[in-house]
mmCIF file of N, CA, C and O in Angstrom:
data_model
loop_
_atom_site.group_PDB
_atom_site.id
_atom_site.type_symbol
_atom_site.label_atom_id
_atom_site.label_comp_id
_atom_site.label_asym_id
_atom_site.label_seq_id
_atom_site.Cartn_x
_atom_site.Cartn_y
_atom_site.Cartn_z
ATOM 1 N N ALA A 1 -6.745 -4.483 13.137
ATOM 2 C CA ALA A 1 -6.198 -3.925 11.911
ATOM 3 C C ALA A 1 -5.061 -4.807 11.378
ATOM 4 O O ALA A 1 -4.978 -5.035 10.174
ATOM 5 N N HIS A 2 -4.213 -5.295 12.289
ATOM 6 C CA HIS A 2 -3.084 -6.103 11.843
ATOM 7 C C HIS A 2 -3.573 -7.367 11.140
ATOM 8 O O HIS A 2 -3.111 -7.699 10.043
ATOM 9 N N ALA A 3 -4.508 -8.072 11.757
ATOM 10 C CA ALA A 3 -5.013 -9.319 11.171
ATOM 11 C C ALA A 3 -5.686 -9.056 9.821
ATOM 12 O O ALA A 3 -5.463 -9.797 8.856
ATOM 13 N N GLU A 4 -6.477 -8.008 9.745
ATOM 14 C CA GLU A 4 -7.192 -7.686 8.501
ATOM 15 C C GLU A 4 -6.224 -7.315 7.383
ATOM 16 O O GLU A 4 -6.302 -7.835 6.267
ATOM 17 N N LEU A 5 -5.309 -6.412 7.661
ATOM 18 C CA LEU A 5 -4.395 -5.960 6.610
ATOM 19 C C LEU A 5 -3.413 -7.054 6.206
ATOM 20 O O LEU A 5 -3.077 -7.179 5.028
ATOM 21 N N GLU A 6 -2.956 -7.853 7.168
ATOM 22 C CA GLU A 6 -2.043 -8.935 6.808
ATOM 23 C C GLU A 6 -2.745 -9.973 5.933
ATOM 24 O O GLU A 6 -2.179 -10.458 4.955
ATOM 25 N N SER A 7 -3.986 -10.278 6.248
ATOM 26 C CA SER A 7 -4.762 -11.213 5.435
ATOM 27 C C SER A 7 -4.927 -10.692 4.015
ATOM 28 O O SER A 7 -4.749 -11.422 3.031
ATOM 29 N N ARG A 8 -5.238 -9.422 3.897
ATOM 30 C CA ARG A 8 -5.416 -8.819 2.568
ATOM 31 C C ARG A 8 -4.090 -8.758 1.807
ATOM 32 O O ARG A 8 -4.057 -8.977 0.598
ATOM 33 N N LEU A 9 -2.995 -8.467 2.515
ATOM 34 C CA LEU A 9 -1.686 -8.431 1.862
ATOM 35 C C LEU A 9 -1.296 -9.822 1.362
ATOM 36 O O LEU A 9 -0.798 -9.967 0.242
ATOM 37 N N ARG A 10 -1.533 -10.834 2.160
ATOM 38 C CA ARG A 10 -1.221 -12.206 1.735
ATOM 39 C C ARG A 10 -2.050 -12.597 0.507
ATOM 40 O O ARG A 10 -1.536 -13.214 -0.424
ATOM 41 N N ARG A 11 -3.320 -12.228 0.509
ATOM 42 C CA ARG A 11 -4.183 -12.517 -0.636
ATOM 43 C C ARG A 11 -3.683 -11.789 -1.893
ATOM 44 O O ARG A 11 -3.572 -12.380 -2.963
ATOM 45 N N THR A 12 -3.355 -10.517 -1.747
ATOM 46 C CA THR A 12 -2.859 -9.738 -2.885
ATOM 47 C C THR A 12 -1.526 -10.296 -3.369
ATOM 48 O O THR A 12 -1.299 -10.400 -4.576
ATOM 49 N N SER A 13 -0.665 -10.668 -2.459
ATOM 50 C CA SER A 13 0.621 -11.272 -2.811
ATOM 51 C C SER A 13 0.412 -12.523 -3.653
ATOM 52 O O SER A 13 1.097 -12.724 -4.674
ATOM 53 N N GLY A 14 -0.528 -13.349 -3.257
ATOM 54 C CA GLY A 14 -0.829 -14.554 -4.028
ATOM 55 C C GLY A 14 -1.390 -14.239 -5.397
ATOM 56 O O GLY A 14 -1.045 -14.901 -6.388
ATOM 57 N N GLU A 15 -2.230 -13.219 -5.477
ATOM 58 C CA GLU A 15 -2.826 -12.826 -6.762
ATOM 59 C C GLU A 15 -1.768 -12.356 -7.757
ATOM 60 O O GLU A 15 -1.853 -12.664 -8.935
ATOM 61 N N VAL A 16 -0.797 -11.578 -7.286
ATOM 62 C CA VAL A 16 0.205 -11.012 -8.196
ATOM 63 C C VAL A 16 1.452 -11.881 -8.315
ATOM 64 O O VAL A 16 2.298 -11.642 -9.166
ATOM 65 N N GLY A 17 1.577 -12.865 -7.428
ATOM 66 C CA GLY A 17 2.725 -13.759 -7.495
ATOM 67 C C GLY A 17 4.033 -13.136 -7.039
ATOM 68 O O GLY A 17 5.109 -13.511 -7.507
ATOM 69 N N ILE A 18 3.944 -12.190 -6.121
ATOM 70 C CA ILE A 18 5.140 -11.559 -5.559
ATOM 71 C C ILE A 18 5.071 -11.736 -4.043
ATOM 72 O O ILE A 18 4.108 -11.312 -3.410
ATOM 73 N N ASP A 19 6.112 -12.351 -3.471
ATOM 74 C CA ASP A 19 6.090 -12.623 -2.040
ATOM 75 C C ASP A 19 6.712 -11.489 -1.233
ATOM 76 O O ASP A 19 7.266 -10.541 -1.786
ATOM 77 N N PHE A 20 6.593 -11.613 0.075
ATOM 78 C CA PHE A 20 7.212 -10.663 0.999
ATOM 79 C C PHE A 20 7.633 -11.453 2.225
ATOM 80 O O PHE A 20 7.128 -12.548 2.482
ATOM 81 N N ALA A 21 8.560 -10.908 2.977
ATOM 82 C CA ALA A 21 9.087 -11.617 4.144
ATOM 83 C C ALA A 21 8.152 -11.488 5.348
ATOM 84 O O ALA A 21 7.842 -12.465 6.019
ATOM 85 N N ARG A 22 7.745 -10.267 5.635
ATOM 86 C CA ARG A 22 6.840 -10.030 6.755
ATOM 87 C C ARG A 22 6.159 -8.693 6.587
ATOM 88 O O ARG A 22 6.563 -7.877 5.754
ATOM 89 N N MET A 23 5.115 -8.482 7.391
ATOM 90 C CA MET A 23 4.390 -7.222 7.375
ATOM 91 C C MET A 23 4.441 -6.615 8.760
ATOM 92 O O MET A 23 4.310 -7.324 9.758
ATOM 93 N N ILE A 24 4.648 -5.315 8.818
ATOM 94 C CA ILE A 24 4.515 -4.605 10.084
ATOM 95 C C ILE A 24 3.510 -3.472 9.894
ATOM 96 O O ILE A 24 3.330 -2.966 8.789
ATOM 97 N N LEU A 25 2.852 -3.118 10.975
ATOM 98 C CA LEU A 25 1.828 -2.078 10.942
ATOM 99 C C LEU A 25 2.323 -0.887 11.743
ATOM 100 O O LEU A 25 2.875 -1.056 12.842
ATOM 101 N N ARG A 26 2.126 0.292 11.181
ATOM 102 C CA ARG A 26 2.544 1.523 11.845
ATOM 103 C C ARG A 26 1.413 2.539 11.796
ATOM 104 O O ARG A 26 0.525 2.436 10.964
ATOM 105 N N ARG A 27 1.507 3.515 12.664
ATOM 106 C CA ARG A 27 0.586 4.657 12.615
ATOM 107 C C ARG A 27 1.429 5.864 12.240
ATOM 108 O O ARG A 27 2.148 6.412 13.054
ATOM 109 N N GLN A 28 1.354 6.242 10.976
ATOM 110 C CA GLN A 28 2.196 7.318 10.460
ATOM 111 C C GLN A 28 1.337 8.453 9.921
ATOM 112 O O GLN A 28 0.230 8.231 9.437
ATOM 113 N N ARG A 29 1.899 9.638 9.924
ATOM 114 C CA ARG A 29 1.187 10.812 9.438
ATOM 115 C C ARG A 29 1.469 11.132 7.974
ATOM 116 O O ARG A 29 0.734 11.901 7.372
ATOM 117 N N THR A 30 2.527 10.571 7.411
ATOM 118 C CA THR A 30 2.916 10.987 6.059
ATOM 119 C C THR A 30 3.024 9.862 5.039
ATOM 120 O O THR A 30 3.028 10.138 3.847
ATOM 121 N N ARG A 31 3.131 8.623 5.465
ATOM 122 C CA ARG A 31 3.321 7.514 4.520
ATOM 123 C C ARG A 31 2.217 6.487 4.680
ATOM 124 O O ARG A 31 1.805 6.168 5.782
ATOM 125 N N TRP A 32 1.802 5.956 3.548
ATOM 126 C CA TRP A 32 0.795 4.893 3.565
ATOM 127 C C TRP A 32 1.455 3.516 3.652
ATOM 128 O O TRP A 32 0.856 2.571 4.142
ATOM 129 N N GLY A 33 2.668 3.403 3.137
ATOM 130 C CA GLY A 33 3.346 2.117 3.167
ATOM 131 C C GLY A 33 4.770 2.254 2.685
ATOM 132 O O GLY A 33 5.177 3.292 2.153
ATOM 133 N N SER A 34 5.522 1.170 2.879
ATOM 134 C CA SER A 34 6.890 1.117 2.377
ATOM 135 C C SER A 34 7.305 -0.343 2.274
ATOM 136 O O SER A 34 6.636 -1.235 2.796
ATOM 137 N N CYS A 35 8.417 -0.554 1.575
ATOM 138 C CA CYS A 35 8.956 -1.897 1.395
ATOM 139 C C CYS A 35 10.465 -1.825 1.581
ATOM 140 O O CYS A 35 11.131 -1.006 0.946
ATOM 141 N N SER A 36 10.987 -2.680 2.438
ATOM 142 C CA SER A 36 12.434 -2.695 2.671
ATOM 143 C C SER A 36 13.102 -3.671 1.713
ATOM 144 O O SER A 36 12.459 -4.565 1.156
ATOM 145 N N ALA A 37 14.408 -3.527 1.571
ATOM 146 C CA ALA A 37 15.179 -4.431 0.719
ATOM 147 C C ALA A 37 15.121 -5.862 1.231
ATOM 148 O O ALA A 37 15.252 -6.811 0.462
ATOM 149 N N ALA A 38 14.865 -6.027 2.530
ATOM 150 C CA ALA A 38 14.773 -7.365 3.124
ATOM 151 C C ALA A 38 13.395 -8.001 2.916
ATOM 152 O O ALA A 38 13.182 -9.141 3.304
ATOM 153 N N GLY A 39 12.472 -7.241 2.318
ATOM 154 C CA GLY A 39 11.151 -7.792 2.022
ATOM 155 C C GLY A 39 10.092 -7.524 3.070
ATOM 156 O O GLY A 39 9.021 -8.128 3.042
ATOM 157 N N THR A 40 10.363 -6.599 3.971
ATOM 158 C CA THR A 40 9.354 -6.226 4.965
ATOM 159 C C THR A 40 8.456 -5.145 4.380
ATOM 160 O O THR A 40 8.933 -4.110 3.936
ATOM 161 N N ILE A 41 7.168 -5.420 4.384
ATOM 162 C CA ILE A 41 6.178 -4.442 3.936
ATOM 163 C C ILE A 41 5.617 -3.761 5.180
ATOM 164 O O ILE A 41 5.081 -4.420 6.072
ATOM 165 N N SER A 42 5.751 -2.447 5.243
ATOM 166 C CA SER A 42 5.171 -1.659 6.324
ATOM 167 C C SER A 42 3.908 -1.007 5.804
ATOM 168 O O SER A 42 3.922 -0.389 4.734
ATOM 169 N N LEU A 43 2.827 -1.155 6.544
ATOM 170 C CA LEU A 43 1.557 -0.549 6.163
ATOM 171 C C LEU A 43 1.087 0.371 7.272
ATOM 172 O O LEU A 43 1.306 0.107 8.457
ATOM 173 N N ASN A 44 0.419 1.432 6.889
ATOM 174 C CA ASN A 44 -0.114 2.401 7.825
ATOM 175 C C ASN A 44 -1.484 1.925 8.303
ATOM 176 O O ASN A 44 -2.353 1.588 7.483
ATOM 177 N N VAL A 45 -1.699 1.914 9.599
ATOM 178 C CA VAL A 45 -2.980 1.510 10.162
ATOM 179 C C VAL A 45 -4.127 2.358 9.613
ATOM 180 O O VAL A 45 -5.277 1.907 9.541
ATOM 181 N N CYS A 46 -3.832 3.559 9.169
ATOM 182 C CA CYS A 46 -4.863 4.451 8.623
ATOM 183 C C CYS A 46 -5.460 3.927 7.317
ATOM 184 O O CYS A 46 -6.486 4.440 6.854
ATOM 185 N N LEU A 47 -4.852 2.903 6.743
ATOM 186 C CA LEU A 47 -5.448 2.275 5.562
ATOM 187 C C LEU A 47 -6.821 1.688 5.881
ATOM 188 O O LEU A 47 -7.637 1.489 4.980
ATOM 189 N N MET A 48 -7.091 1.436 7.141
ATOM 190 C CA MET A 48 -8.389 0.902 7.543
ATOM 191 C C MET A 48 -9.525 1.864 7.213
ATOM 192 O O MET A 48 -10.680 1.466 7.165
ATOM 193 N N PHE A 49 -9.212 3.121 6.952
ATOM 194 C CA PHE A 49 -10.231 4.124 6.648
ATOM 195 C C PHE A 49 -10.345 4.415 5.152
ATOM 196 O O PHE A 49 -11.024 5.361 4.757
ATOM 197 N N GLN A 50 -9.678 3.594 4.328
ATOM 198 C CA GLN A 50 -9.692 3.788 2.875
ATOM 199 C C GLN A 50 -10.547 2.708 2.212
ATOM 200 O O GLN A 50 -10.753 1.635 2.762
ATOM 201 N N ARG A 51 -10.990 2.989 1.007
ATOM 202 C CA ARG A 51 -11.763 1.999 0.250
ATOM 203 C C ARG A 51 -10.888 0.779 -0.057
ATOM 204 O O ARG A 51 -9.676 0.915 -0.261
ATOM 205 N N PRO A 52 -11.489 -0.419 -0.103
ATOM 206 C CA PRO A 52 -10.715 -1.639 -0.376
ATOM 207 C C PRO A 52 -9.901 -1.570 -1.665
ATOM 208 O O PRO A 52 -8.776 -2.078 -1.713
ATOM 209 N N GLU A 53 -10.432 -0.933 -2.687
ATOM 210 C CA GLU A 53 -9.710 -0.836 -3.966
ATOM 211 C C GLU A 53 -8.437 -0.014 -3.817
ATOM 212 O O GLU A 53 -7.421 -0.309 -4.449
ATOM 213 N N VAL A 54 -8.505 1.011 -3.016
ATOM 214 C CA VAL A 54 -7.339 1.875 -2.775
ATOM 215 C C VAL A 54 -6.291 1.117 -1.963
ATOM 216 O O VAL A 54 -5.099 1.185 -2.253
ATOM 217 N N VAL A 55 -6.745 0.370 -0.974
ATOM 218 C CA VAL A 55 -5.822 -0.420 -0.154
ATOM 219 C C VAL A 55 -5.131 -1.474 -1.011
ATOM 220 O O VAL A 55 -3.919 -1.675 -0.914
ATOM 221 N N ARG A 56 -5.895 -2.129 -1.885
ATOM 222 C CA ARG A 56 -5.301 -3.135 -2.759
ATOM 223 C C ARG A 56 -4.235 -2.498 -3.652
ATOM 224 O O ARG A 56 -3.159 -3.060 -3.848
ATOM 225 N N TYR A 57 -4.525 -1.320 -4.201
ATOM 226 C CA TYR A 57 -3.533 -0.634 -5.039
ATOM 227 C C TYR A 57 -2.252 -0.382 -4.240
ATOM 228 O O TYR A 57 -1.146 -0.640 -4.723
ATOM 229 N N LEU A 58 -2.387 0.122 -3.012
ATOM 230 C CA LEU A 58 -1.194 0.398 -2.203
ATOM 231 C C LEU A 58 -0.412 -0.885 -1.958
ATOM 232 O O LEU A 58 0.817 -0.885 -2.038
ATOM 233 N N MET A 59 -1.111 -1.971 -1.725
ATOM 234 C CA MET A 59 -0.435 -3.251 -1.509
ATOM 235 C C MET A 59 0.279 -3.720 -2.770
ATOM 236 O O MET A 59 1.418 -4.186 -2.712
ATOM 237 N N VAL A 60 -0.371 -3.577 -3.920
ATOM 238 C CA VAL A 60 0.280 -3.914 -5.195
ATOM 239 C C VAL A 60 1.523 -3.054 -5.366
ATOM 240 O O VAL A 60 2.591 -3.551 -5.745
ATOM 241 N N HIS A 61 1.402 -1.770 -5.097
ATOM 242 C CA HIS A 61 2.520 -0.832 -5.211
ATOM 243 C C HIS A 61 3.705 -1.311 -4.372
ATOM 244 O O HIS A 61 4.839 -1.409 -4.879
ATOM 245 N N GLU A 62 3.461 -1.621 -3.112
ATOM 246 C CA GLU A 62 4.555 -2.041 -2.236
ATOM 247 C C GLU A 62 5.118 -3.398 -2.652
ATOM 248 O O GLU A 62 6.327 -3.605 -2.608
ATOM 249 N N LEU A 63 4.268 -4.314 -3.058
ATOM 250 C CA LEU A 63 4.763 -5.617 -3.520
ATOM 251 C C LEU A 63 5.632 -5.468 -4.771
ATOM 252 O O LEU A 63 6.630 -6.176 -4.928
ATOM 253 N N CYS A 64 5.275 -4.557 -5.653
ATOM 254 C CA CYS A 64 6.080 -4.343 -6.865
ATOM 255 C C CYS A 64 7.473 -3.822 -6.527
ATOM 256 O O CYS A 64 8.422 -4.028 -7.293
ATOM 257 N N HIS A 65 7.611 -3.179 -5.367
ATOM 258 C CA HIS A 65 8.945 -2.762 -4.929
ATOM 259 C C HIS A 65 9.831 -3.969 -4.615
ATOM 260 O O HIS A 65 11.050 -3.830 -4.544
ATOM 261 N N ARG A 66 9.255 -5.131 -4.437
ATOM 262 C CA ARG A 66 10.062 -6.341 -4.253
ATOM 263 C C ARG A 66 10.822 -6.669 -5.539
ATOM 264 O O ARG A 66 11.862 -7.312 -5.498
ATOM 265 N N ARG A 67 10.318 -6.232 -6.658
ATOM 266 C CA ARG A 67 10.995 -6.446 -7.954
ATOM 267 C C ARG A 67 11.833 -5.236 -8.373
ATOM 268 O O ARG A 67 12.875 -5.389 -8.990
ATOM 269 N N HIS A 68 11.349 -4.061 -8.060
ATOM 270 C CA HIS A 68 12.030 -2.807 -8.443
ATOM 271 C C HIS A 68 11.990 -1.871 -7.235
ATOM 272 O O HIS A 68 10.937 -1.339 -6.902
ATOM 273 N N MET A 69 13.131 -1.651 -6.606
ATOM 274 C CA MET A 69 13.200 -0.802 -5.415
ATOM 275 C C MET A 69 13.344 0.675 -5.795
ATOM 276 O O MET A 69 14.209 1.396 -5.282
ATOM 277 N N ASN A 70 12.495 1.100 -6.705
ATOM 278 C CA ASN A 70 12.534 2.475 -7.192
ATOM 279 C C ASN A 70 11.177 2.790 -7.823
ATOM 280 O O ASN A 70 10.265 1.970 -7.765
ATOM 281 N N HIS A 71 11.052 3.940 -8.422
ATOM 282 C CA HIS A 71 9.841 4.315 -9.151
ATOM 283 C C HIS A 71 10.189 4.528 -10.629
ATOM 284 O O HIS A 71 9.767 5.500 -11.244
ATOM 285 N N SER A 72 10.922 3.585 -11.178
ATOM 286 C CA SER A 72 11.329 3.643 -12.585
ATOM 287 C C SER A 72 10.140 3.316 -13.498
ATOM 288 O O SER A 72 9.073 2.886 -13.038
ATOM 289 N N ASP A 73 10.340 3.496 -14.792
ATOM 290 C CA ASP A 73 9.303 3.128 -15.757
ATOM 291 C C ASP A 73 8.959 1.643 -15.632
ATOM 292 O O ASP A 73 7.787 1.273 -15.738
ATOM 293 N N ARG A 74 9.956 0.813 -15.402
ATOM 294 C CA ARG A 74 9.701 -0.627 -15.271
ATOM 295 C C ARG A 74 8.843 -0.917 -14.043
ATOM 296 O O ARG A 74 7.971 -1.782 -14.079
ATOM 297 N N PHE A 75 9.088 -0.185 -12.964
ATOM 298 C CA PHE A 75 8.267 -0.338 -11.773
ATOM 299 C C PHE A 75 6.808 -0.019 -12.096
ATOM 300 O O PHE A 75 5.902 -0.802 -11.797
ATOM 301 N N TRP A 76 6.560 1.152 -12.704
ATOM 302 C CA TRP A 76 5.183 1.565 -12.985
ATOM 303 C C TRP A 76 4.517 0.647 -14.008
ATOM 304 O O TRP A 76 3.301 0.416 -13.937
ATOM 305 N N GLN A 77 5.271 0.107 -14.940
ATOM 306 C CA GLN A 77 4.707 -0.866 -15.881
ATOM 307 C C GLN A 77 4.258 -2.119 -15.147
ATOM 308 O O GLN A 77 3.210 -2.691 -15.469
ATOM 309 N N LEU A 78 5.040 -2.559 -14.171
ATOM 310 C CA LEU A 78 4.660 -3.723 -13.385
ATOM 311 C C LEU A 78 3.403 -3.429 -12.568
ATOM 312 O O LEU A 78 2.470 -4.247 -12.538
ATOM 313 N N VAL A 79 3.350 -2.272 -11.928
ATOM 314 C CA VAL A 79 2.150 -1.879 -11.180
ATOM 315 C C VAL A 79 0.940 -1.900 -12.111
ATOM 316 O O VAL A 79 -0.099 -2.472 -11.786
ATOM 317 N N GLU A 80 1.091 -1.301 -13.283
ATOM 318 C CA GLU A 80 -0.030 -1.218 -14.229
ATOM 319 C C GLU A 80 -0.472 -2.587 -14.726
ATOM 320 O O GLU A 80 -1.650 -2.798 -15.006
ATOM 321 N N SER A 81 0.439 -3.532 -14.806
ATOM 322 C CA SER A 81 0.061 -4.879 -15.252
ATOM 323 C C SER A 81 -0.890 -5.552 -14.256
ATOM 324 O O SER A 81 -1.693 -6.400 -14.636
ATOM 325 N N PHE A 82 -0.819 -5.166 -12.988
ATOM 326 C CA PHE A 82 -1.695 -5.721 -11.963
ATOM 327 C C PHE A 82 -2.862 -4.804 -11.629
ATOM 328 O O PHE A 82 -3.893 -5.254 -11.153
ATOM 329 N N GLU A 83 -2.673 -3.506 -11.837
ATOM 330 C CA GLU A 83 -3.678 -2.513 -11.455
ATOM 331 C C GLU A 83 -3.760 -1.435 -12.532
ATOM 332 O O GLU A 83 -3.189 -0.364 -12.394
ATOM 333 N N PRO A 84 -4.489 -1.723 -13.641
ATOM 334 C CA PRO A 84 -4.541 -0.775 -14.758
ATOM 335 C C PRO A 84 -5.058 0.614 -14.378
ATOM 336 O O PRO A 84 -4.659 1.607 -14.968
ATOM 337 N N GLY A 85 -5.901 0.717 -13.384
ATOM 338 C CA GLY A 85 -6.432 2.014 -12.966
ATOM 339 C C GLY A 85 -5.663 2.648 -11.828
ATOM 340 O O GLY A 85 -6.212 3.439 -11.061
ATOM 341 N N TRP A 86 -4.379 2.352 -11.743
ATOM 342 C CA TRP A 86 -3.581 2.801 -10.598
ATOM 343 C C TRP A 86 -3.521 4.316 -10.448
ATOM 344 O O TRP A 86 -3.459 4.828 -9.334
ATOM 345 N N ARG A 87 -3.554 5.043 -11.550
ATOM 346 C CA ARG A 87 -3.410 6.507 -11.454
ATOM 347 C C ARG A 87 -4.558 7.128 -10.654
ATOM 348 O O ARG A 87 -4.330 7.985 -9.787
ATOM 349 N N ALA A 88 -5.773 6.716 -10.931
ATOM 350 C CA ALA A 88 -6.927 7.253 -10.198
ATOM 351 C C ALA A 88 -6.882 6.814 -8.734
ATOM 352 O O ALA A 88 -7.207 7.602 -7.829
ATOM 353 N N LEU A 89 -6.475 5.571 -8.498
ATOM 354 C CA LEU A 89 -6.385 5.073 -7.126
ATOM 355 C C LEU A 89 -5.285 5.796 -6.351
ATOM 356 O O LEU A 89 -5.445 6.104 -5.167
ATOM 357 N N ASP A 90 -4.172 6.090 -7.017
ATOM 358 C CA ASP A 90 -3.084 6.823 -6.384
ATOM 359 C C ASP A 90 -3.537 8.230 -6.010
ATOM 360 O O ASP A 90 -3.248 8.716 -4.916
ATOM 361 N N ALA A 91 -4.276 8.874 -6.910
ATOM 362 C CA ALA A 91 -4.791 10.214 -6.632
ATOM 363 C C ALA A 91 -5.753 10.182 -5.442
ATOM 364 O O ALA A 91 -5.730 11.077 -4.590
ATOM 365 N N GLU A 92 -6.583 9.149 -5.382
ATOM 366 C CA GLU A 92 -7.501 9.007 -4.252
ATOM 367 C C GLU A 92 -6.738 8.785 -2.956
ATOM 368 O O GLU A 92 -7.088 9.346 -1.912
ATOM 369 N N LEU A 93 -5.699 7.990 -3.008
ATOM 370 C CA LEU A 93 -4.897 7.730 -1.817
ATOM 371 C C LEU A 93 -4.220 9.005 -1.320
ATOM 372 O O LEU A 93 -4.135 9.241 -0.107
ATOM 373 N N LEU A 94 -3.749 9.830 -2.219
ATOM 374 C CA LEU A 94 -3.107 11.088 -1.816
ATOM 375 C C LEU A 94 -4.064 11.975 -1.022
ATOM 376 O O LEU A 94 -3.644 12.729 -0.148
ATOM 377 N N LYS A 95 -5.356 11.886 -1.329
ATOM 378 C CA LYS A 95 -6.374 12.664 -0.614
ATOM 379 C C LYS A 95 -6.972 11.875 0.544
ATOM 380 O O LYS A 95 -7.856 12.355 1.241
ATOM 381 N N GLY A 96 -6.495 10.660 0.755
ATOM 382 C CA GLY A 96 -7.084 9.763 1.734
ATOM 383 C C GLY A 96 -6.985 10.201 3.171
ATOM 384 O O GLY A 96 -7.718 9.702 4.027
ATOM 385 N N TRP A 97 -6.098 11.144 3.460
ATOM 386 C CA TRP A 97 -5.942 11.592 4.847
ATOM 387 C C TRP A 97 -7.217 12.226 5.370
ATOM 388 O O TRP A 97 -7.473 12.200 6.573
ATOM 389 N N ARG A 98 -8.044 12.756 4.479
ATOM 390 C CA ARG A 98 -9.282 13.396 4.933
ATOM 391 C C ARG A 98 -10.279 12.382 5.504
ATOM 392 O O ARG A 98 -11.233 12.762 6.171
ATOM 393 N N HIS A 99 -10.060 11.096 5.240
ATOM 394 C CA HIS A 99 -10.934 10.044 5.761
ATOM 395 C C HIS A 99 -10.466 9.503 7.115
ATOM 396 O O HIS A 99 -11.148 8.680 7.715
ATOM 397 N N VAL A 100 -9.311 9.951 7.567
ATOM 398 C CA VAL A 100 -8.752 9.462 8.828
ATOM 399 C C VAL A 100 -9.285 10.347 9.961
ATOM 400 O O VAL A 100 -9.064 11.557 9.964
ATOM 401 N N PRO A 101 -10.007 9.747 10.911
ATOM 402 C CA PRO A 101 -10.566 10.559 12.015
ATOM 403 C C PRO A 101 -9.471 11.199 12.869
ATOM 404 O O PRO A 101 -8.383 10.644 13.029
ATOM 405 N N GLY A 102 -9.787 12.324 13.433
ATOM 406 C CA GLY A 102 -8.828 13.056 14.253
ATOM 407 C C GLY A 102 -8.333 12.286 15.457
ATOM 408 O O GLY A 102 -7.192 12.485 15.900
ATOM 409 N N TRP A 103 -9.153 11.390 16.010
ATOM 410 C CA TRP A 103 -8.744 10.653 17.210
ATOM 411 C C TRP A 103 -7.573 9.704 16.957
ATOM 412 O O TRP A 103 -6.945 9.246 17.897
ATOM 413 N N VAL A 104 -7.262 9.421 15.675
ATOM 414 C CA VAL A 104 -6.141 8.539 15.362
ATOM 415 C C VAL A 104 -4.819 9.200 15.767
ATOM 416 O O VAL A 104 -3.890 8.515 16.188
ATOM 417 N N PHE A 105 -4.762 10.504 15.630
ATOM 418 C CA PHE A 105 -3.557 11.267 15.964
ATOM 419 C C PHE A 105 -3.888 12.315 17.023
ATOM 420 O O PHE A 105 -4.039 13.488 16.709
ATOM 421 N N PRO A 106 -3.996 11.904 18.287
ATOM 422 C CA PRO A 106 -4.323 12.892 19.328
ATOM 423 C C PRO A 106 -3.222 13.942 19.459
ATOM 424 O O PRO A 106 -2.067 13.668 19.208
ATOM 425 N N ALA A 107 -3.620 15.110 19.847
ATOM 426 C CA ALA A 107 -2.671 16.236 19.975
ATOM 427 C C ALA A 107 -1.696 16.026 21.099
ATOM 428 O O ALA A 107 -1.868 15.303 22.002
#
Protein backbone atom coordinates (compact mmCIF):
# COMPACT_ATOMS: atom_id res chain seq x y z
CA ALA A 1 0.00 0.00 0.00
CA HIS A 2 2.80 2.42 0.87
CA ALA A 3 4.60 1.97 -2.46
CA GLU A 4 1.36 2.23 -4.46
CA LEU A 5 -0.02 5.30 -2.72
CA GLU A 6 3.33 7.10 -2.63
CA SER A 7 3.78 6.51 -6.36
CA ARG A 8 0.31 7.87 -7.06
CA LEU A 9 0.87 10.87 -4.77
CA ARG A 10 4.14 11.71 -6.53
CA ARG A 11 2.42 11.45 -9.91
CA THR A 12 -0.48 13.66 -8.78
CA SER A 13 1.96 16.15 -7.25
CA GLY A 14 3.73 16.43 -10.59
CA GLU A 15 0.45 16.85 -12.46
CA VAL A 16 -0.73 19.74 -10.27
CA GLY A 17 2.69 21.26 -9.68
CA ILE A 18 2.45 21.24 -5.89
CA ASP A 19 5.18 19.46 -3.94
CA PHE A 20 5.22 17.80 -0.54
CA ALA A 21 7.99 16.91 1.88
CA ARG A 22 7.07 13.30 2.63
CA MET A 23 4.19 10.86 2.82
CA ILE A 24 3.21 8.68 5.74
CA LEU A 25 0.59 5.94 5.75
CA ARG A 26 -1.82 5.36 8.61
CA ARG A 27 -4.75 3.11 9.38
CA GLN A 28 -7.41 5.45 10.69
CA ARG A 29 -11.12 5.10 11.32
CA THR A 30 -12.18 8.71 10.75
CA ARG A 31 -9.80 10.50 8.36
CA TRP A 32 -8.81 9.78 4.80
CA GLY A 33 -5.83 12.12 4.81
CA SER A 34 -4.20 15.22 6.20
CA CYS A 35 -1.43 17.68 5.45
CA SER A 36 0.91 19.21 8.00
CA ALA A 37 2.40 22.69 7.86
CA ALA A 38 5.78 21.02 7.33
CA GLY A 39 4.51 19.40 4.12
CA THR A 40 3.89 15.87 5.33
CA ILE A 41 0.93 14.25 3.63
CA SER A 42 -0.70 11.51 5.71
CA LEU A 43 -2.86 9.04 3.82
CA ASN A 44 -5.15 6.36 5.17
CA VAL A 45 -4.31 2.82 4.05
CA CYS A 46 -8.05 2.32 3.54
CA LEU A 47 -7.74 4.39 0.37
CA MET A 48 -6.66 1.12 -1.24
CA PHE A 49 -10.35 0.14 -1.23
CA GLN A 50 -11.54 3.28 -3.07
CA ARG A 51 -11.84 3.98 -6.79
CA PRO A 52 -8.71 5.56 -8.35
CA GLU A 53 -10.63 8.76 -9.18
CA VAL A 54 -11.63 9.19 -5.55
CA VAL A 55 -8.08 8.59 -4.36
CA ARG A 56 -6.76 11.14 -6.84
CA TYR A 57 -9.29 13.71 -5.57
CA LEU A 58 -8.18 13.12 -1.97
CA MET A 59 -4.56 13.56 -3.02
CA VAL A 60 -5.38 16.79 -4.87
CA HIS A 61 -7.26 17.97 -1.77
CA GLU A 62 -4.30 17.34 0.52
CA LEU A 63 -1.78 18.82 -1.91
CA CYS A 64 -3.89 21.99 -2.16
CA HIS A 65 -3.46 22.36 1.60
CA ARG A 66 0.21 23.04 0.81
CA ARG A 67 -1.02 26.37 -0.61
CA HIS A 68 -3.96 27.00 1.73
CA MET A 69 -3.96 25.37 5.18
CA ASN A 70 -7.70 25.83 5.52
CA HIS A 71 -10.96 25.20 3.67
CA SER A 72 -11.41 28.78 2.46
CA ASP A 73 -13.01 29.76 -0.85
CA ARG A 74 -9.51 30.11 -2.31
CA PHE A 75 -8.69 26.57 -1.23
CA TRP A 76 -11.81 25.13 -2.91
CA GLN A 77 -11.17 27.19 -6.06
CA LEU A 78 -7.70 25.68 -6.26
CA VAL A 79 -9.09 22.16 -5.76
CA GLU A 80 -11.68 22.81 -8.48
CA SER A 81 -9.01 24.04 -10.90
CA PHE A 82 -7.43 20.56 -10.75
CA GLU A 83 -10.55 18.47 -10.09
CA PRO A 84 -13.72 20.08 -11.51
CA GLY A 85 -15.90 17.17 -10.33
CA TRP A 86 -14.61 17.30 -6.77
CA ARG A 87 -18.05 17.61 -5.16
CA ALA A 88 -19.26 14.22 -6.41
CA LEU A 89 -15.91 12.62 -5.56
CA ASP A 90 -16.01 14.12 -2.06
CA ALA A 91 -19.51 12.75 -1.53
CA GLU A 92 -18.33 9.32 -2.68
CA LEU A 93 -15.36 9.48 -0.34
CA LEU A 94 -17.62 10.30 2.62
CA LYS A 95 -19.47 7.03 1.93
CA GLY A 96 -16.23 5.18 1.19
CA TRP A 97 -16.05 3.49 4.57
CA ARG A 98 -18.60 0.95 3.37
CA HIS A 99 -15.95 -0.38 0.95
CA VAL A 100 -13.43 -1.05 3.73
CA PRO A 101 -13.54 -4.72 4.81
CA GLY A 102 -14.11 -5.45 8.47
CA TRP A 103 -10.78 -7.26 8.84
CA VAL A 104 -8.97 -3.90 8.46
CA PHE A 105 -10.18 -2.90 11.92
CA PRO A 106 -10.33 -6.05 14.08
CA ALA A 107 -12.33 -5.78 17.28
